[in-house]
PDB file of C-alpha atoms in Angstrom:
ATOM      1  CA  MET A   1       5.951  10.468 -18.028  1.00 72.00           C
ATOM      2  CA  GLY A   2       9.241  12.410 -18.268  1.00 65.00           C
ATOM      3  CA  ASN A   3       7.523  15.487 -19.940  1.00 79.00           C
ATOM      4  CA  ILE A   4       5.176  15.777 -16.971  1.00 83.00           C
ATOM      5  CA  SER A   5       6.068  17.566 -13.644  1.00 86.00           C
ATOM      6  CA  PRO A   6       6.567  14.904 -11.016  1.00 87.00           C
ATOM      7  CA  TYR A   7       4.895  16.570  -8.275  1.00 86.00           C
ATOM      8  CA  LEU A   8       1.868  16.638 -10.781  1.00 90.00           C
ATOM      9  CA  LEU A   9       2.333  12.782 -10.895  1.00 91.00           C
ATOM     10  CA  LEU A  10       2.598  12.473  -7.344  1.00 89.00           C
ATOM     11  CA  VAL A  11      -0.450  13.838  -6.835  1.00 87.00           C
ATOM     12  CA  ILE A  12      -1.981  11.514  -9.464  1.00 91.00           C
ATOM     13  CA  SER A  13      -0.476   8.833  -7.328  1.00 90.00           C
ATOM     14  CA  ILE A  14      -1.894   9.941  -3.776  1.00 87.00           C
ATOM     15  CA  PHE A  15      -5.192  10.048  -5.706  1.00 89.00           C
ATOM     16  CA  ALA A  16      -4.586   6.804  -6.991  1.00 90.00           C
ATOM     17  CA  ALA A  17      -3.674   5.035  -3.481  1.00 85.00           C
ATOM     18  CA  LEU A  18      -7.180   7.045  -2.387  1.00 83.00           C
ATOM     19  CA  VAL A  19      -8.759   5.028  -4.663  1.00 86.00           C
ATOM     20  CA  CYS A  20      -7.363   1.758  -4.011  1.00 83.00           C
ATOM     21  CA  SER A  21      -7.637   1.950  -0.219  1.00 77.00           C
ATOM     22  CA  THR A  22     -11.567   2.930  -0.669  1.00 78.00           C
ATOM     23  CA  SER A  23     -12.295   0.330  -2.595  1.00 81.00           C
ATOM     24  CA  ASN A  24     -10.323  -2.129  -0.647  1.00 75.00           C
ATOM     25  CA  LYS A  25     -12.191  -1.261   2.174  1.00 72.00           C
ATOM     26  CA  ILE A  26     -15.732  -1.670   0.450  1.00 76.00           C
ATOM     27  CA  PHE A  27     -14.247  -5.206  -0.676  1.00 75.00           C
ATOM     28  CA  SER A  28     -12.681  -6.424   2.764  1.00 68.00           C
ATOM     29  CA  ASN A  29     -16.132  -5.161   4.493  1.00 66.00           C
ATOM     30  CA  LYS A  30     -17.990  -7.285   2.362  1.00 67.00           C
ATOM     31  CA  GLN A  31     -16.318 -10.646   2.399  1.00 62.00           C
ATOM     32  CA  PRO A  32     -15.328 -11.965   5.786  1.00 59.00           C
ATOM     33  CA  SER A  33     -14.095 -14.974   4.239  1.00 70.00           C
ATOM     34  CA  VAL A  34     -10.207 -15.379   3.917  1.00 72.00           C
ATOM     35  CA  ALA A  35     -10.451 -17.689   1.101  1.00 79.00           C
ATOM     36  CA  LEU A  36     -12.707 -14.726  -1.031  1.00 79.00           C
ATOM     37  CA  LYS A  37     -10.314 -12.355   0.017  1.00 77.00           C
ATOM     38  CA  SER A  38      -7.118 -13.962  -0.836  1.00 83.00           C
ATOM     39  CA  LEU A  39      -9.118 -14.764  -4.468  1.00 85.00           C
ATOM     40  CA  GLY A  40      -9.909 -11.317  -4.739  1.00 83.00           C
ATOM     41  CA  VAL A  41      -6.294 -10.121  -4.550  1.00 84.00           C
ATOM     42  CA  SER A  42      -5.179 -12.619  -6.824  1.00 90.00           C
ATOM     43  CA  ILE A  43      -7.973 -11.380  -9.490  1.00 90.00           C
ATOM     44  CA  PHE A  44      -7.174  -7.681  -9.047  1.00 89.00           C
ATOM     45  CA  SER A  45      -3.601  -8.389  -9.078  1.00 91.00           C
ATOM     46  CA  LEU A  46      -4.029  -9.850 -12.603  1.00 94.00           C
ATOM     47  CA  VAL A  47      -6.284  -7.169 -13.730  1.00 94.00           C
ATOM     48  CA  SER A  48      -3.269  -4.967 -12.861  1.00 94.00           C
ATOM     49  CA  CYS A  49      -0.807  -7.269 -15.161  1.00 95.00           C
ATOM     50  CA  LEU A  50      -3.459  -6.330 -17.749  1.00 95.00           C
ATOM     51  CA  THR A  51      -3.837  -2.748 -17.128  1.00 95.00           C
ATOM     52  CA  LEU A  52       0.151  -1.903 -17.002  1.00 94.00           C
ATOM     53  CA  TYR A  53       0.349  -4.289 -20.615  1.00 95.00           C
ATOM     54  CA  ILE A  54      -2.248  -2.047 -22.435  1.00 94.00           C
ATOM     55  CA  TRP A  55      -0.810   0.830 -20.865  1.00 89.00           C
ATOM     56  CA  ASP A  56       2.738   0.496 -22.175  1.00 87.00           C
ATOM     57  CA  GLY A  57       3.478  -2.702 -23.358  1.00 88.00           C
ATOM     58  CA  PHE A  58       5.835  -5.575 -21.868  1.00 90.00           C
ATOM     59  CA  GLY A  59       8.855  -4.753 -23.631  1.00 83.00           C
ATOM     60  CA  ASN A  60      12.390  -6.370 -23.201  1.00 86.00           C
ATOM     61  CA  ILE A  61      13.373  -7.513 -19.553  1.00 92.00           C
ATOM     62  CA  SER A  62      16.539  -8.274 -18.545  1.00 94.00           C
ATOM     63  CA  THR A  63      17.080 -11.278 -16.111  1.00 94.00           C
ATOM     64  CA  PHE A  64      17.912  -8.871 -13.142  1.00 95.00           C
ATOM     65  CA  SER A  65      14.483  -7.329 -13.391  1.00 94.00           C
ATOM     66  CA  LEU A  66      12.633 -10.734 -14.291  1.00 95.00           C
ATOM     67  CA  VAL A  67      14.530 -12.038 -10.529  1.00 95.00           C
ATOM     68  CA  PHE A  68      13.943  -8.726  -8.787  1.00 95.00           C
ATOM     69  CA  GLY A  69      10.595  -8.215 -10.238  1.00 94.00           C
ATOM     70  CA  ILE A  70       9.554 -11.993  -8.482  1.00 96.00           C
ATOM     71  CA  LEU A  71      11.490 -11.040  -5.415  1.00 96.00           C
ATOM     72  CA  PHE A  72       9.348  -7.587  -5.344  1.00 93.00           C
ATOM     73  CA  GLY A  73       6.255  -9.548  -5.291  1.00 93.00           C
ATOM     74  CA  VAL A  74       7.354 -12.124  -3.019  1.00 94.00           C
ATOM     75  CA  VAL A  75       7.951  -9.286  -0.388  1.00 92.00           C
ATOM     76  CA  THR A  76       5.052  -7.142  -0.926  1.00 89.00           C
ATOM     77  CA  PHE A  77       2.650 -10.468  -0.669  1.00 88.00           C
ATOM     78  CA  LEU A  78       4.517 -11.254   2.401  1.00 89.00           C
ATOM     79  CA  ALA A  79       4.377  -8.128   3.973  1.00 86.00           C
ATOM     80  CA  ASN A  80       0.569  -8.239   3.627  1.00 82.00           C
ATOM     81  CA  ILE A  81       0.386 -11.333   5.125  1.00 83.00           C
ATOM     82  CA  MET A  82       2.397 -10.333   7.917  1.00 84.00           C
ATOM     83  CA  LEU A  83       0.098  -6.944   8.337  1.00 79.00           C
ATOM     84  CA  LEU A  84      -3.244  -8.898   8.200  1.00 73.00           C
ATOM     85  CA  SER A  85      -1.664 -11.368  10.828  1.00 79.00           C
ATOM     86  CA  ALA A  86      -0.832  -8.364  13.020  1.00 80.00           C
ATOM     87  CA  PHE A  87      -3.985  -6.654  12.785  1.00 71.00           C
ATOM     88  CA  SER A  88      -5.870 -10.260  13.816  1.00 72.00           C
ATOM     89  CA  LEU A  89      -3.428 -10.737  16.836  1.00 78.00           C
ATOM     90  CA  GLY A  90      -3.139  -7.500  18.504  1.00 74.00           C
ATOM     91  CA  PRO A  91      -3.905  -3.335  18.837  1.00 73.00           C
ATOM     92  CA  TRP A  92      -4.824  -2.151  15.124  1.00 67.00           C
ATOM     93  CA  SER A  93      -3.724   1.301  16.301  1.00 67.00           C
ATOM     94  CA  TYR A  94      -0.350   0.585  17.388  1.00 73.00           C
ATOM     95  CA  THR A  95       0.246  -1.763  14.210  1.00 75.00           C
ATOM     96  CA  TYR A  96      -1.145   0.829  11.725  1.00 73.00           C
ATOM     97  CA  VAL A  97       1.306   3.428  13.465  1.00 76.00           C
ATOM     98  CA  MET A  98       4.342   0.914  12.857  1.00 80.00           C
ATOM     99  CA  ILE A  99       3.508   0.006   9.213  1.00 78.00           C
ATOM    100  CA  CYS A 100       3.069   3.758   8.400  1.00 78.00           C
ATOM    101  CA  LEU A 101       6.411   4.606  10.348  1.00 81.00           C
ATOM    102  CA  SER A 102       8.045   2.014   7.985  1.00 85.00           C
ATOM    103  CA  MET A 103       8.472   4.453   5.353  1.00 83.00           C
ATOM    104  CA  LEU A 104      11.387   6.041   7.380  1.00 84.00           C
ATOM    105  CA  MET A 105      13.573   3.208   5.957  1.00 88.00           C
ATOM    106  CA  PRO A 106      12.810   4.400   2.218  1.00 87.00           C
ATOM    107  CA  ALA A 107      12.975   8.094   3.077  1.00 84.00           C
ATOM    108  CA  PHE A 108      16.426   8.333   4.538  1.00 85.00           C
ATOM    109  CA  SER A 109      17.665   5.491   2.229  1.00 87.00           C
ATOM    110  CA  GLY A 110      18.702   7.997  -0.326  1.00 82.00           C
ATOM    111  CA  ALA A 111      21.095   9.962   2.046  1.00 82.00           C
ATOM    112  CA  LEU A 112      22.507   7.022   3.428  1.00 82.00           C
ATOM    113  CA  PHE A 113      22.848   4.675   0.012  1.00 84.00           C
ATOM    114  CA  TRP A 114      22.621   7.260  -2.663  1.00 82.00           C
ATOM    115  CA  GLY A 115      24.188  10.513  -1.410  1.00 82.00           C
ATOM    116  CA  GLU A 116      20.904  12.657  -1.416  1.00 82.00           C
ATOM    117  CA  LYS A 117      20.912  15.592   0.817  1.00 83.00           C
ATOM    118  CA  ILE A 118      17.958  16.438   2.885  1.00 81.00           C
ATOM    119  CA  GLY A 119      17.027  19.998   3.359  1.00 82.00           C
ATOM    120  CA  ILE A 120      15.319  21.317   6.759  1.00 86.00           C
ATOM    121  CA  LEU A 121      11.872  21.631   5.228  1.00 82.00           C
ATOM    122  CA  GLN A 122      12.002  17.750   4.693  1.00 81.00           C
ATOM    123  CA  TYR A 123      12.987  16.849   8.002  1.00 85.00           C
ATOM    124  CA  ILE A 124      10.516  19.323   9.256  1.00 87.00           C
ATOM    125  CA  GLY A 125       7.973  17.986   7.201  1.00 84.00           C
ATOM    126  CA  THR A 126       9.246  14.148   7.917  1.00 85.00           C
ATOM    127  CA  LEU A 127       8.686  14.854  11.822  1.00 88.00           C
ATOM    128  CA  LEU A 128       4.998  16.013  10.949  1.00 86.00           C
ATOM    129  CA  VAL A 129       4.352  13.239   9.164  1.00 83.00           C
ATOM    130  CA  ILE A 130       5.134  11.126  12.225  1.00 85.00           C
ATOM    131  CA  VAL A 131       2.776  13.386  14.125  1.00 85.00           C
ATOM    132  CA  CYS A 132      -0.010  13.185  11.967  1.00 81.00           C
ATOM    133  CA  ILE A 133       0.095   9.453  11.926  1.00 77.00           C
ATOM    134  CA  ILE A 134       0.340   8.964  15.490  1.00 80.00           C
ATOM    135  CA  LEU A 135      -2.625  11.543  15.996  1.00 80.00           C
ATOM    136  CA  SER A 136      -4.574   9.798  13.080  1.00 73.00           C
ATOM    137  CA  VAL A 137      -5.105   6.777  15.063  1.00 69.00           C
ATOM    138  CA  ASP A 138      -8.538   5.836  17.554  1.00 66.00           C
ATOM    139  CA  LYS A 139      -6.821   3.785  20.114  1.00 62.00           C
ATOM    140  CA  LYS A 140     -10.060   3.753  21.837  1.00 63.00           C
ATOM    141  CA  ALA A 141     -11.343   1.274  19.472  1.00 58.00           C
ATOM    142  CA  ASP A 142      -9.106  -1.357  19.960  1.00 58.00           C
ATOM    143  CA  ASP A 143     -10.117  -4.525  21.666  1.00 59.00           C
ATOM    144  CA  LYS A 144      -7.104  -6.873  21.901  1.00 66.00           C
ATOM    145  CA  LYS A 145      -3.706  -6.309  23.618  1.00 72.00           C
ATOM    146  CA  ALA A 146      -0.139  -6.469  22.711  1.00 68.00           C
ATOM    147  CA  ASN A 147       1.706 -10.113  22.560  1.00 80.00           C
ATOM    148  CA  ILE A 148       5.141 -11.838  21.249  1.00 87.00           C
ATOM    149  CA  LYS A 149       3.264 -13.109  18.661  1.00 86.00           C
ATOM    150  CA  TRP A 150       1.817  -9.583  17.508  1.00 85.00           C
ATOM    151  CA  LEU A 151       5.053  -7.902  17.934  1.00 87.00           C
ATOM    152  CA  LEU A 152       7.256 -10.365  15.640  1.00 90.00           C
ATOM    153  CA  CYS A 153       4.861  -9.964  13.012  1.00 86.00           C
ATOM    154  CA  THR A 154       4.369  -6.535  13.094  1.00 87.00           C
ATOM    155  CA  VAL A 155       8.040  -6.049  13.429  1.00 90.00           C
ATOM    156  CA  ALA A 156       8.169  -8.385  10.044  1.00 90.00           C
ATOM    157  CA  ALA A 157       5.397  -6.178   8.451  1.00 87.00           C
ATOM    158  CA  PHE A 158       7.656  -3.141   9.355  1.00 90.00           C
ATOM    159  CA  LEU A 159      10.799  -4.262   7.624  1.00 92.00           C
ATOM    160  CA  MET A 160       9.043  -5.631   4.743  1.00 90.00           C
ATOM    161  CA  SER A 161       6.877  -2.725   4.091  1.00 87.00           C
ATOM    162  CA  GLY A 162      10.141  -0.455   4.352  1.00 88.00           C
ATOM    163  CA  SER A 163      12.069  -2.651   2.139  1.00 92.00           C
ATOM    164  CA  ILE A 164       9.563  -2.202  -0.585  1.00 90.00           C
ATOM    165  CA  GLY A 165      10.553   1.314  -0.988  1.00 88.00           C
ATOM    166  CA  ILE A 166      14.177   0.591  -0.673  1.00 92.00           C
ATOM    167  CA  MET A 167      13.620  -2.001  -3.564  1.00 92.00           C
ATOM    168  CA  GLN A 168      11.832   0.555  -5.829  1.00 90.00           C
ATOM    169  CA  LYS A 169      14.829   2.954  -5.206  1.00 90.00           C
ATOM    170  CA  VAL A 170      17.098   0.277  -6.080  1.00 92.00           C
ATOM    171  CA  HIS A 171      15.602  -0.546  -9.584  1.00 93.00           C
ATOM    172  CA  GLN A 172      14.878   2.962 -10.412  1.00 90.00           C
ATOM    173  CA  THR A 173      18.355   3.909  -9.977  1.00 90.00           C
ATOM    174  CA  SER A 174      19.836   1.065 -11.795  1.00 91.00           C
ATOM    175  CA  GLN A 175      20.964   0.768 -15.688  1.00 93.00           C
ATOM    176  CA  TYR A 176      17.500  -1.359 -15.982  1.00 93.00           C
ATOM    177  CA  LYS A 177      15.411   1.634 -14.800  1.00 90.00           C
ATOM    178  CA  ASN A 178      13.652   1.631 -18.385  1.00 91.00           C
ATOM    179  CA  GLU A 179      12.120  -1.810 -17.558  1.00 93.00           C
ATOM    180  CA  LEU A 180       9.458  -0.514 -15.477  1.00 92.00           C
ATOM    181  CA  ASN A 181       6.696  -2.172 -16.999  1.00 93.00           C
ATOM    182  CA  GLY A 182       8.098  -5.353 -17.497  1.00 94.00           C
ATOM    183  CA  PHE A 183       9.194  -5.429 -13.662  1.00 95.00           C
ATOM    184  CA  LEU A 184       5.768  -4.591 -12.583  1.00 94.00           C
ATOM    185  CA  ILE A 185       3.909  -7.252 -14.646  1.00 95.00           C
ATOM    186  CA  VAL A 186       6.213  -9.622 -13.328  1.00 96.00           C
ATOM    187  CA  SER A 187       5.480  -8.508  -9.899  1.00 95.00           C
ATOM    188  CA  PHE A 188       1.771  -8.463 -10.047  1.00 94.00           C
ATOM    189  CA  PHE A 189       1.592 -11.620 -11.666  1.00 96.00           C
ATOM    190  CA  ALA A 190       4.013 -13.088  -8.855  1.00 95.00           C
ATOM    191  CA  GLY A 191       1.848 -11.776  -6.242  1.00 92.00           C
ATOM    192  CA  ALA A 192      -1.536 -13.435  -8.246  1.00 94.00           C
ATOM    193  CA  VAL A 193      -0.316 -16.821  -7.796  1.00 95.00           C
ATOM    194  CA  LEU A 194       0.853 -16.298  -4.266  1.00 93.00           C
ATOM    195  CA  SER A 195      -2.648 -14.983  -3.253  1.00 90.00           C
ATOM    196  CA  LEU A 196      -4.102 -17.935  -5.360  1.00 93.00           C
ATOM    197  CA  VAL A 197      -2.250 -20.493  -3.366  1.00 92.00           C
ATOM    198  CA  SER A 198      -3.116 -18.646  -0.114  1.00 88.00           C
ATOM    199  CA  ALA A 199      -6.790 -18.583  -1.109  1.00 87.00           C
ATOM    200  CA  LEU A 200      -6.750 -22.645  -1.858  1.00 90.00           C
ATOM    201  CA  ILE A 201      -4.956 -23.094   1.581  1.00 88.00           C
ATOM    202  CA  SER A 202      -7.969 -20.604   3.384  1.00 83.00           C
ATOM    203  CA  LYS A 203     -10.556 -22.452   1.543  1.00 83.00           C
ATOM    204  CA  ILE A 204      -9.230 -26.191   3.025  1.00 84.00           C
ATOM    205  CA  LYS A 205      -8.751 -24.962   6.619  1.00 79.00           C
ATOM    206  CA  GLU A 206     -12.785 -23.226   6.179  1.00 71.00           C
ATOM    207  CA  LYS A 207     -13.866 -26.505   5.088  1.00 73.00           C
ATOM    208  CA  GLN A 208     -12.042 -28.412   8.021  1.00 67.00           C
ATOM    209  CA  GLY A 209     -13.962 -25.799  10.416  1.00 62.00           C
ATOM    210  CA  THR A 210     -16.951 -25.847  11.866  1.00 52.00           C
ATOM    211  CA  GLU A 211     -17.848 -22.361  10.750  1.00 50.00           C
ATOM    212  CA  LYS A 212     -19.628 -21.835   7.669  1.00 52.00           C
ATOM    213  CA  LYS A 213     -18.146 -18.623   5.927  1.00 52.00           C
ATOM    214  CA  GLU A 214     -20.746 -16.479   4.170  1.00 54.00           C
ATOM    215  CA  GLY A 215     -20.040 -16.733   0.116  1.00 53.00           C
ATOM    216  CA  ILE A 216     -21.415 -14.588  -2.805  1.00 54.00           C
ATOM    217  CA  LYS A 217     -25.037 -14.733  -2.831  1.00 60.00           C
ATOM    218  CA  SER A 218     -26.074 -12.995  -6.040  1.00 69.00           C
ATOM    219  CA  TRP A 219     -25.199 -11.674  -9.646  1.00 75.00           C
ATOM    220  CA  LYS A 220     -25.512  -8.211  -8.315  1.00 78.00           C
ATOM    221  CA  GLU A 221     -22.911  -8.930  -5.970  1.00 75.00           C
ATOM    222  CA  ILE A 222     -20.922 -10.309  -8.554  1.00 77.00           C
ATOM    223  CA  VAL A 223     -21.295  -7.345 -10.541  1.00 83.00           C
ATOM    224  CA  ALA A 224     -20.292  -5.093  -7.728  1.00 80.00           C
ATOM    225  CA  LEU A 225     -17.242  -7.183  -6.860  1.00 81.00           C
ATOM    226  CA  ALA A 226     -15.860  -7.132 -10.719  1.00 85.00           C
ATOM    227  CA  VAL A 227     -16.320  -2.956 -10.742  1.00 89.00           C
ATOM    228  CA  ILE A 228     -14.340  -3.502  -7.311  1.00 87.00           C
ATOM    229  CA  PHE A 229     -11.707  -5.629  -8.775  1.00 87.00           C
ATOM    230  CA  VAL A 230     -11.582  -3.034 -12.035  1.00 92.00           C
ATOM    231  CA  LEU A 231     -10.934  -0.131  -9.762  1.00 92.00           C
ATOM    232  CA  ILE A 232      -8.103  -1.968  -7.224  1.00 89.00           C
ATOM    233  CA  GLY A 233      -6.665  -2.975 -10.212  1.00 91.00           C
ATOM    234  CA  VAL A 234      -6.548  -0.252 -12.341  1.00 94.00           C
ATOM    235  CA  SER A 235      -5.775   2.217  -9.464  1.00 92.00           C
ATOM    236  CA  THR A 236      -3.089  -0.110  -7.907  1.00 90.00           C
ATOM    237  CA  ALA A 237      -1.183  -0.564 -11.346  1.00 93.00           C
ATOM    238  CA  ALA A 238      -1.215   3.689 -11.609  1.00 93.00           C
ATOM    239  CA  ASN A 239      -0.255   3.849  -7.848  1.00 90.00           C
ATOM    240  CA  HIS A 240       2.438   1.205  -8.526  1.00 91.00           C
ATOM    241  CA  LYS A 241       3.966   2.434 -11.905  1.00 93.00           C
ATOM    242  CA  LEU A 242       4.090   6.201 -10.659  1.00 93.00           C
ATOM    243  CA  ASN A 243       5.694   5.383  -7.499  1.00 91.00           C
ATOM    244  CA  LEU A 244       8.373   3.172  -9.242  1.00 91.00           C
ATOM    245  CA  TYR A 245       9.040   6.061 -11.292  1.00 91.00           C
ATOM    246  CA  LEU A 246       9.003   8.961  -9.022  1.00 91.00           C
ATOM    247  CA  SER A 247      11.365   6.822  -6.321  1.00 89.00           C
ATOM    248  CA  GLY A 248      13.810   7.242  -8.903  1.00 87.00           C
ATOM    249  CA  VAL A 249      13.656  10.997  -9.901  1.00 88.00           C
ATOM    250  CA  LEU A 250      12.472  12.516  -6.614  1.00 87.00           C
ATOM    251  CA  PRO A 251      14.571  12.741  -3.315  1.00 87.00           C
ATOM    252  CA  SER A 252      13.644   9.821  -1.133  1.00 85.00           C
ATOM    253  CA  ALA A 253      13.244  12.212   2.034  1.00 83.00           C
ATOM    254  CA  VAL A 254      10.418  14.110  -0.095  1.00 83.00           C
ATOM    255  CA  PHE A 255       8.877  11.254  -2.059  1.00 85.00           C
ATOM    256  CA  PHE A 256       8.415   8.616   0.726  1.00 84.00           C
ATOM    257  CA  PRO A 257       6.757  10.566   3.415  1.00 85.00           C
ATOM    258  CA  ALA A 258       4.712  12.790   0.910  1.00 83.00           C
ATOM    259  CA  VAL A 259       3.321   9.504  -0.551  1.00 83.00           C
ATOM    260  CA  ASN A 260       2.413   7.786   2.867  1.00 77.00           C
ATOM    261  CA  GLY A 261       1.037  11.095   4.639  1.00 77.00           C
ATOM    262  CA  GLY A 262      -0.936  12.293   1.400  1.00 77.00           C
ATOM    263  CA  PRO A 263      -3.510   9.116   1.132  1.00 73.00           C
ATOM    264  CA  LEU A 264      -3.700   9.269   5.041  1.00 72.00           C
ATOM    265  CA  VAL A 265      -5.188  12.775   4.671  1.00 76.00           C
ATOM    266  CA  LEU A 266      -7.380  11.740   1.960  1.00 75.00           C
ATOM    267  CA  ALA A 267      -8.437   8.645   3.343  1.00 71.00           C
ATOM    268  CA  SER A 268      -9.265  10.007   6.459  1.00 73.00           C
ATOM    269  CA  LEU A 269     -11.619  12.920   4.907  1.00 76.00           C
ATOM    270  CA  THR A 270     -13.059   9.981   2.700  1.00 72.00           C
ATOM    271  CA  ALA A 271     -14.205   8.187   5.765  1.00 69.00           C
ATOM    272  CA  PHE A 272     -15.739  11.060   7.690  1.00 73.00           C
ATOM    273  CA  ILE A 273     -17.656  12.399   4.201  1.00 75.00           C
ATOM    274  CA  PHE A 274     -18.648   9.186   2.382  1.00 68.00           C
ATOM    275  CA  PHE A 275     -18.672   6.071   5.507  1.00 62.00           C
ATOM    276  CA  LYS A 276     -20.014   8.626   8.139  1.00 69.00           C
ATOM    277  CA  GLU A 277     -16.998   7.722  10.582  1.00 67.00           C
ATOM    278  CA  ARG A 278     -16.508  10.308  13.075  1.00 75.00           C
ATOM    279  CA  LEU A 279     -13.011  11.869  13.782  1.00 71.00           C
ATOM    280  CA  SER A 280     -11.967  12.918  17.069  1.00 77.00           C
ATOM    281  CA  LYS A 281     -10.709  16.838  17.771  1.00 82.00           C
ATOM    282  CA  LYS A 282      -7.035  14.955  17.866  1.00 79.00           C
ATOM    283  CA  GLN A 283      -7.834  13.302  14.670  1.00 75.00           C
ATOM    284  CA  TRP A 284      -8.742  16.578  12.969  1.00 82.00           C
ATOM    285  CA  ILE A 285      -5.460  18.029  14.414  1.00 85.00           C
ATOM    286  CA  GLY A 286      -3.528  15.370  13.001  1.00 80.00           C
ATOM    287  CA  LEU A 287      -5.134  15.811   9.722  1.00 78.00           C
ATOM    288  CA  LEU A 288      -4.233  19.609   9.421  1.00 84.00           C
ATOM    289  CA  ILE A 289      -0.753  18.757  10.435  1.00 85.00           C
ATOM    290  CA  GLY A 290      -0.667  15.973   7.725  1.00 79.00           C
ATOM    291  CA  THR A 291      -1.846  18.687   5.326  1.00 79.00           C
ATOM    292  CA  ALA A 292       0.870  20.986   6.496  1.00 83.00           C
ATOM    293  CA  ALA A 293       3.413  18.270   6.356  1.00 81.00           C
ATOM    294  CA  VAL A 294       2.711  17.239   2.555  1.00 72.00           C
ATOM    295  CA  PHE A 295       2.725  21.034   1.863  1.00 75.00           C
ATOM    296  CA  LEU A 296       6.427  21.317   3.219  1.00 75.00           C
ATOM    297  CA  LEU A 297       7.578  18.306   1.592  1.00 73.00           C
ATOM    298  CA  THR A 298       6.509  19.394  -2.180  1.00 65.00           C
ATOM    299  CA  ILE A 299       7.356  23.000  -2.342  1.00 63.00           C
TER     300      ILE A 299
END
């Protein structure tokens, strides 16, 4: 990847994130069962492992990358669990804003820990990404109120999501940065195991409950799910590999706001075009600001 412009790789990563988020949206809408969702996460995590292995093999891996990869997988899994818990306990809008703002942690970690310089355009671009995130959320759609459990889960998800970016930076500024593929395969495999355990626990709880969960009905649905799993697994692998590489070659104040703001803009447009979701004037303004932010961050 060293011969390809990092900004071109950033664009590819953003589109891979769009494919992943869109496929996840379709999968989540089709599967109300928590057990099946967790099982799905386990399956497409294994697809990601296979994709990465075909892409660049496993290679040699140090104890540092092995242990750090497992830790990265655990933190990513827990971040997702805390995020889902926060969504179920409190207002979606504020949860979403808080999680998106977690990008500020890795964005400014470069200046704090790695001596990176932040230009005026990066400050303006980061500020515009924050404005875009706030304006893009539809608060009227919320039907839940904030509570202490929601706050604790949201704060935990915020810290863990922000830590993911910092961990990427740590690995790619270390002497083991060339072990990128093995690191990610270990990470995805750890996530797959944890998701499978979560699926089994959720299945036991569903059996003990009185409410019967809807499952898979036909072979057509199985084929459709298989296609979705492949799309999610391949796009997730590509997105993570590119992001891990870019976290070590681009300034943090450029990479993390751009990689968060870009998919947000594209996801909103996709929701409008393909899912027929209406956007308010405020959300349209947010998208325009987000587009300007990504442009400022990458020039």
